[in-house]
Tab-separated table of C-alpha atoms and ligand atoms in Angstrom:
chain	number	residue	atom	x	y	z
A	226	UNK	CA	-7.441	-10.339	-14.596
A	227	UNK	CA	-4.443	-12.349	-15.814
A	228	UNK	CA	-4.040	-15.861	-14.357
A	229	UNK	CA	-0.743	-15.220	-12.549
A	230	UNK	CA	-1.984	-12.033	-10.901
A	231	UNK	CA	-2.705	-12.591	-7.228
A	232	UNK	CA	-6.267	-11.474	-6.573
A	233	UNK	CA	-5.523	-10.867	-2.844
A	234	UNK	CA	-9.085	-11.949	-1.955
A	235	UNK	CA	-8.199	-12.942	1.637
A	236	UNK	CA	-6.652	-9.517	2.209
A	237	UNK	CA	-9.204	-7.388	0.360
A	238	UNK	CA	-12.407	-9.210	1.396
A	239	UNK	CA	-11.389	-10.605	4.788
A	240	UNK	CA	-10.274	-13.941	6.209
A	241	UNK	CA	-13.342	-15.911	5.048
A	242	UNK	CA	-12.391	-15.308	1.383
A	243	UNK	CA	-9.793	-17.462	-0.396
A	244	UNK	CA	-7.214	-16.152	-2.858
A	245	UNK	CA	-7.645	-17.588	-6.349
A	246	UNK	CA	-3.872	-17.780	-6.792
A	247	UNK	CA	-1.905	-18.153	-3.576
A	248	UNK	CA	1.793	-17.219	-3.574
A	249	UNK	CA	4.013	-20.313	-3.535
A	250	UNK	CA	5.672	-20.852	-0.116
A	251	UNK	CA	9.422	-20.212	-0.427
A	252	UNK	CA	12.418	-20.807	1.877
A	253	UNK	CA	13.152	-17.146	2.653
A	254	UNK	CA	10.073	-15.122	1.728
A	255	UNK	CA	10.392	-11.373	1.312
A	256	UNK	CA	8.640	-9.519	4.111
A	257	UNK	CA	8.756	-5.872	3.214
A	258	UNK	CA	7.225	-2.581	4.311
A	259	UNK	CA	7.000	0.247	1.759
A	260	UNK	CA	7.255	3.715	3.306
A	261	UNK	CA	7.060	7.108	1.615
A	262	UNK	CA	4.660	10.014	1.178
A	263	UNK	CA	1.254	9.572	-0.517
A	264	UNK	CA	1.702	9.415	-4.283
A	265	UNK	CA	5.413	8.576	-4.238
A	266	UNK	CA	4.587	5.331	-6.103
A	267	UNK	CA	4.331	2.675	-3.362
A	268	UNK	CA	1.358	0.904	-4.999
A	269	UNK	CA	3.051	0.971	-8.411
A	270	UNK	CA	6.256	-0.467	-6.944
A	271	UNK	CA	4.374	-3.065	-4.890
A	272	UNK	CA	2.840	-4.464	-8.095
A	273	UNK	CA	6.251	-4.594	-9.829
A	274	UNK	CA	7.948	-6.081	-6.764
A	275	UNK	CA	5.198	-8.703	-6.510
A	276	UNK	CA	6.000	-9.723	-10.101
A	277	UNK	CA	9.764	-9.848	-9.337
A	278	UNK	CA	9.802	-11.305	-5.815
A	279	UNK	CA	6.508	-13.206	-5.606
A	280	UNK	CA	5.407	-11.747	-2.257
A	281	UNK	CA	1.811	-10.539	-1.980
A	282	UNK	CA	0.906	-6.826	-2.211
A	283	UNK	CA	-1.043	-5.918	0.938
A	284	UNK	CA	-2.403	-2.355	0.907
A	285	UNK	CA	-4.531	-1.072	3.806
A	286	UNK	CA	-5.912	1.751	1.614
A	287	UNK	CA	-7.188	-0.880	-0.876
A	288	UNK	CA	-8.938	-2.784	1.944
A	289	UNK	CA	-10.774	0.354	3.085
A	290	UNK	CA	-11.744	1.273	-0.482
A	291	UNK	CA	-12.975	-2.311	-1.142
A	292	UNK	CA	-15.039	-2.247	2.092
A	293	UNK	CA	-16.617	1.017	1.038
A	294	UNK	CA	-18.161	-0.582	-2.023
A	295	UNK	CA	-19.743	-3.352	0.003
A	296	UNK	CA	-23.348	-3.477	1.216
A	297	UNK	CA	-24.067	-0.813	3.882
A	298	UNK	CA	-25.288	-3.519	6.333
A	299	UNK	CA	-21.823	-5.161	6.268
A	300	UNK	CA	-20.150	-1.917	7.382
A	301	UNK	CA	-19.523	-1.250	11.087
A	302	UNK	CA	-19.944	2.321	12.435
A	303	UNK	CA	-16.131	2.435	12.874
A	304	UNK	CA	-15.681	1.580	9.186
A	305	UNK	CA	-18.161	4.251	8.106
A	306	UNK	CA	-16.303	6.814	10.235
A	307	UNK	CA	-13.044	5.637	8.609
A	308	UNK	CA	-14.423	6.305	5.095
A	309	UNK	CA	-15.324	9.868	6.084
A	310	UNK	CA	-11.782	10.506	7.324
A	311	UNK	CA	-10.288	9.042	4.136
A	312	UNK	CA	-12.407	11.353	1.958
A	313	UNK	CA	-10.777	14.342	3.605
A	314	UNK	CA	-7.268	12.869	3.523
A	315	UNK	CA	-7.049	12.227	7.275
A	316	UNK	CA	-5.636	9.043	8.793
A	317	UNK	CA	-8.012	6.345	10.007
A	318	UNK	CA	-7.684	5.848	13.826
A	319	UNK	CA	-5.103	3.236	14.862
A	320	UNK	CA	-7.737	1.085	16.625
A	321	UNK	CA	-9.749	0.611	13.394
A	322	UNK	CA	-6.656	-0.081	11.284
A	323	UNK	CA	-5.207	-2.550	13.780
A	324	UNK	CA	-8.484	-4.456	14.128
A	325	UNK	CA	-8.674	-4.787	10.365
A	326	UNK	CA	-5.036	-5.979	10.092
A	327	UNK	CA	-5.425	-8.403	13.034
A	328	UNK	CA	-8.395	-10.041	11.250
A	329	UNK	CA	-6.051	-10.584	8.300
A	330	UNK	CA	-3.128	-11.868	10.345
A	331	UNK	CA	-2.998	-15.049	8.196
A	332	UNK	CA	-1.889	-12.921	5.223
A	333	UNK	CA	1.176	-11.816	7.224
A	334	UNK	CA	2.037	-15.455	7.965
A	335	UNK	CA	1.564	-16.526	4.308
A	336	UNK	CA	4.507	-18.672	3.127
A	337	UNK	CA	4.960	-16.451	0.061
A	338	UNK	CA	5.803	-13.354	2.152
A	339	UNK	CA	4.262	-9.895	1.905
A	340	UNK	CA	4.776	-6.343	0.698
A	341	UNK	CA	2.946	-4.004	3.075
A	342	UNK	CA	1.856	-0.746	1.414
A	343	UNK	CA	0.311	1.987	3.595
A	344	UNK	CA	0.768	0.068	6.856
A	345	UNK	CA	2.219	0.810	9.350
A	346	UNK	CA	1.608	4.534	9.195
A	347	UNK	CA	2.100	5.593	12.815
A	348	UNK	CA	4.632	4.574	15.446
A	349	UNK	CA	1.759	2.885	17.354
A	350	UNK	CA	0.930	0.762	14.289
A	351	UNK	CA	4.615	-0.090	13.763
A	352	UNK	CA	4.959	-1.289	17.370
A	353	UNK	CA	1.834	-3.469	17.011
A	354	UNK	CA	3.181	-4.954	13.779
A	355	UNK	CA	6.512	-5.745	15.490
A	356	UNK	CA	4.625	-7.517	18.308
A	357	UNK	CA	2.642	-9.660	15.869
A	358	UNK	CA	5.719	-10.563	13.793
A	359	UNK	CA	7.814	-11.376	16.859
A	360	UNK	CA	5.062	-13.620	18.223
A	361	UNK	CA	4.908	-15.452	14.895
A	362	UNK	CA	8.728	-15.584	14.580
A	363	UNK	CA	8.680	-13.899	11.156
A	364	UNK	CA	11.037	-10.886	11.062
A	365	UNK	CA	10.828	-8.152	8.421
A	366	UNK	CA	13.423	-8.349	5.635
A	367	UNK	CA	13.536	-4.589	5.125
A	368	UNK	CA	11.627	-1.297	5.069
A	369	UNK	CA	11.973	0.582	1.787
A	370	UNK	CA	11.701	4.337	2.172
A	371	UNK	CA	10.859	5.957	-1.199
A	372	UNK	CA	12.016	9.583	-1.537
A	373	UNK	CA	10.727	12.216	-4.025
A	374	UNK	CA	10.345	16.036	-4.099
A	375	UNK	CA	6.841	17.280	-3.149
A	376	UNK	CA	6.227	18.942	-6.563
A	377	UNK	CA	6.585	15.554	-8.320
A	378	UNK	CA	4.370	13.876	-5.734
A	379	UNK	CA	1.525	16.334	-6.398
A	380	UNK	CA	1.848	15.796	-10.188
A	381	UNK	CA	1.680	12.009	-9.721
A	382	UNK	CA	-1.414	12.188	-7.498
A	383	UNK	CA	-3.322	14.676	-9.653
A	384	UNK	CA	-3.037	12.455	-12.761
A	385	UNK	CA	-3.627	9.099	-11.091
A	386	UNK	CA	-6.415	6.796	-12.277
A	387	UNK	CA	-7.201	3.532	-10.442
A	388	UNK	CA	-9.061	0.425	-11.617
A	389	UNK	CA	-12.299	-0.003	-9.658
A	390	UNK	CA	-12.042	-3.789	-10.018
A	391	UNK	CA	-8.422	-5.022	-9.775
A	392	UNK	CA	-6.955	-1.805	-8.237
A	393	UNK	CA	-4.246	-1.457	-10.924
A	394	UNK	CA	-2.824	2.083	-11.017
A	395	UNK	CA	-2.374	4.308	-14.104
A	396	UNK	CA	-1.450	7.932	-14.786
A	397	UNK	CA	-3.059	10.109	-17.453
A	398	UNK	CA	0.283	11.155	-18.968
A	399	UNK	CA	3.035	9.035	-17.356
A	400	UNK	CA	1.335	5.649	-17.569
A	401	UNK	CA	-1.812	6.041	-19.670
A	402	UNK	CA	-4.067	3.016	-20.246
A	403	UNK	CA	-4.277	1.741	-23.865
A	404	UNK	CA	-7.974	2.766	-23.971
A	405	UNK	CA	-8.986	5.912	-22.038
A	406	UNK	CA	-10.552	5.115	-18.631
A	407	UNK	CA	-10.313	1.329	-19.153
A	408	UNK	CA	-7.924	-0.925	-17.194
A	409	UNK	CA	-5.288	-2.669	-19.360
A	410	UNK	CA	-5.187	-5.654	-16.985
A	411	UNK	CA	-8.864	-6.566	-16.479
A	412	UNK	CA	-10.997	-4.169	-18.573
A	413	UNK	CA	-12.451	-2.563	-15.410
A	414	UNK	CA	-13.450	1.108	-15.272
A	415	UNK	CA	-10.805	3.560	-14.074
A	416	UNK	CA	-11.717	6.239	-11.527
A	417	UNK	CA	-10.158	9.360	-10.016
A	418	UNK	CA	-9.766	8.865	-6.267
A	419	UNK	CA	-11.765	11.271	-4.108
A	420	UNK	CA	-8.725	11.928	-1.885
A	421	UNK	CA	-6.667	13.029	-4.916
A	422	UNK	CA	-8.407	16.467	-4.857
A	423	UNK	CA	-5.902	19.291	-4.101
A	424	UNK	CA	-7.401	20.031	-0.615
A	425	UNK	CA	-7.206	16.350	0.396
A	426	UNK	CA	-3.654	15.995	-1.005
A	427	UNK	CA	-2.518	18.829	1.261
A	428	UNK	CA	-4.043	17.173	4.346
A	429	UNK	CA	-2.523	13.789	3.407
A	430	UNK	CA	0.959	15.295	3.038
A	431	UNK	CA	0.560	16.983	6.420
A	432	UNK	CA	-0.605	13.704	8.033
A	433	UNK	CA	2.452	12.007	6.504
A	434	UNK	CA	4.867	14.605	7.964
A	435	UNK	CA	3.277	14.442	11.413
A	436	UNK	CA	2.489	10.734	11.821
A	437	UNK	CA	4.361	8.630	9.269
A	438	UNK	CA	7.735	10.363	8.780
A	439	UNK	CA	8.747	9.473	12.404
A	440	UNK	CA	8.675	5.814	11.299
A	441	UNK	CA	11.955	6.397	9.440
A	442	UNK	CA	13.744	6.813	12.763
A	443	UNK	CA	11.843	3.852	14.255
A	444	UNK	CA	13.029	1.504	11.492
A	445	UNK	CA	16.512	3.063	11.258
A	446	UNK	CA	16.997	2.122	14.910
A	447	UNK	CA	15.985	-1.465	14.072
A	448	UNK	CA	18.527	-1.381	11.192
A	449	UNK	CA	15.781	-2.154	8.668
A	450	UNK	CA	15.532	1.138	6.744
A	451	UNK	CA	16.524	1.040	3.046
A	452	UNK	CA	16.302	4.509	1.383
A	453	UNK	CA	15.529	4.450	-2.361
A	454	UNK	CA	15.139	7.407	-4.731
A	455	UNK	CA	11.708	7.359	-6.446
A	456	UNK	CA	12.782	9.413	-9.472
A	457	UNK	CA	12.736	7.936	-12.986
A	458	UNK	CA	10.460	5.323	-14.534
A	459	UNK	CA	8.673	2.719	-12.385
A	460	UNK	CA	10.888	-0.021	-13.887
A	461	UNK	CA	14.082	1.935	-13.034
A	462	UNK	CA	12.874	2.446	-9.457
A	463	UNK	CA	11.986	-1.239	-9.135
A	464	UNK	CA	15.457	-2.274	-10.367
A	465	UNK	CA	17.015	0.197	-7.891
A	466	UNK	CA	14.894	-1.303	-5.095
A	467	UNK	CA	15.930	-4.881	-5.890
A	468	UNK	CA	19.632	-3.841	-5.898
A	469	UNK	CA	19.244	-1.982	-2.580
A	470	UNK	CA	17.504	-5.037	-1.049
A	471	UNK	CA	20.293	-7.279	-2.328
A	472	UNK	CA	22.867	-5.033	-0.616
A	473	UNK	CA	20.817	-5.037	2.584
A	474	UNK	CA	20.451	-8.824	2.761
A	475	UNK	CA	24.062	-9.698	1.722
B	1022	AP5	P1	-3.415	4.687	0.659
B	1022	AP5	O1	-4.283	4.049	-0.313
B	1022	AP5	O2	-2.384	3.888	1.381
B	1022	AP5	O3	-2.779	5.960	-0.049
B	1022	AP5	P2	-1.357	6.701	0.111
B	1022	AP5	O4	-0.383	6.195	1.091
B	1022	AP5	O5	-1.792	8.095	0.297
B	1022	AP5	O6	-0.624	6.337	-1.122
B	1022	AP5	P3	-1.185	6.451	-2.509
B	1022	AP5	O7	-1.980	5.198	-2.842
B	1022	AP5	O8	-1.916	7.743	-2.673
B	1022	AP5	O9	0.116	6.573	-3.386
B	1022	AP5	P4	1.242	5.538	-3.756
B	1022	AP5	O10	2.485	5.901	-3.053
B	1022	AP5	O11	0.741	4.126	-3.624
B	1022	AP5	O12	1.420	5.932	-5.283
B	1022	AP5	P5	0.898	5.197	-6.614
B	1022	AP5	O13	1.704	3.977	-6.900
B	1022	AP5	O14	-0.595	5.054	-6.609
B	1022	AP5	O15	-4.276	5.400	1.810
B	1022	AP5	C1	-5.413	6.184	1.511
B	1022	AP5	C2	-6.073	6.620	2.805
B	1022	AP5	O16	-6.499	5.455	3.549
B	1022	AP5	C3	-5.190	7.386	3.790
B	1022	AP5	O17	-5.131	8.765	3.487
B	1022	AP5	C4	-5.906	7.087	5.121
B	1022	AP5	O18	-7.054	7.871	5.266
B	1022	AP5	C5	-6.348	5.649	4.955
B	1022	AP5	N1	-5.346	4.681	5.459
B	1022	AP5	C6	-4.789	3.660	4.745
B	1022	AP5	N2	-3.929	2.968	5.495
B	1022	AP5	C7	-3.938	3.562	6.724
B	1022	AP5	C8	-3.228	3.307	7.927
B	1022	AP5	N3	-2.332	2.312	8.030
B	1022	AP5	N4	-3.443	4.138	8.985
B	1022	AP5	C9	-4.330	5.154	8.915
B	1022	AP5	N5	-5.033	5.444	7.795
B	1022	AP5	C10	-4.843	4.663	6.702
B	1022	AP5	O19	1.339	6.308	-7.698
B	1022	AP5	C11	0.703	7.564	-7.752
B	1022	AP5	C12	0.587	8.011	-9.226
B	1022	AP5	O20	1.899	8.218	-9.757
B	1022	AP5	C13	-0.079	6.971	-10.162
B	1022	AP5	O21	-0.856	7.634	-11.096
B	1022	AP5	C14	1.114	6.280	-10.844
B	1022	AP5	O22	0.791	5.775	-12.134
B	1022	AP5	C15	2.125	7.415	-10.925
B	1022	AP5	N6	3.505	6.944	-10.839
B	1022	AP5	C16	3.998	5.970	-10.030
B	1022	AP5	N7	5.321	5.817	-10.222
B	1022	AP5	C17	5.686	6.743	-11.162
B	1022	AP5	C18	6.911	7.085	-11.782
B	1022	AP5	N8	8.054	6.455	-11.459
B	1022	AP5	N9	6.917	8.088	-12.697
B	1022	AP5	C19	5.767	8.744	-13.016
B	1022	AP5	N10	4.563	8.458	-12.478
B	1022	AP5	C20	4.518	7.460	-11.553
């Protein structure tokens, strides 16, 4: 792992862990939510935006996947049930997600800001997040909604490879690692996510339409929604995002 890369230990392992590199507190930290269907490129953009804006990349999917690789005794029955649902592409129940995020509340209050990826994913989760942020007096800067046709989404998911160690994301043809199945950033082994099977992709897209798409209206009403096209290279999309955020915060 490179020195400047935030290891997100407090987020991934829980509040008792300390991040090796903590984001520097800044006057007006970016506090962003990334919305968009599975596979649109939220994780890829979060990593690029972290490099550009400094805020920490907080993915709920990464927390669940990290917990899965921990000792069985450390896993609660609710967590084990959550892993089963993830395998099939279904959403984890709100109660489990919210408990996990509440335990990591300090990451939301971090002086370097945050980029939430995969949370909130239901209107119930979005309302809980609003309550927490209002209580802490830390409003969101914006909610980026990435848009892409379904055919491109399926192609991105089918070719995705993820680093088992640092969670960096690659694609077999669009963003191949320098050495096959080895992470460019940390040398970790790349794996094909279980929920990237065609049957699970279909269920995830359905869950997105039913539970997550209504969040667009929720955040539009709060005047926080920033639509961004997710076509083109990751760097082009990142540049587009930064411009759209600049317009939003003018
Ligand atoms: P999560 O891990 O959040 O997955 P997701 O939302 O389905 O999103 P993905 O990680 O699949 O895609 P992405 O948009 O980040 O795309 P990526 O950058 O990787 O959640 C997994 C599961 O956990 C859920 O199904 C649920 O069960 C559970 N869960 C998590 N949070 C939850 C919550 N809050 N509530 C309930 N359940 C929850 O890119 C995809 C691929 O495309 C990569 O290979 C990448 O290299 C490639 N790519 C990216 N950008 C481009 C580009 N511009 N051009 C070409 N290829 C590109």
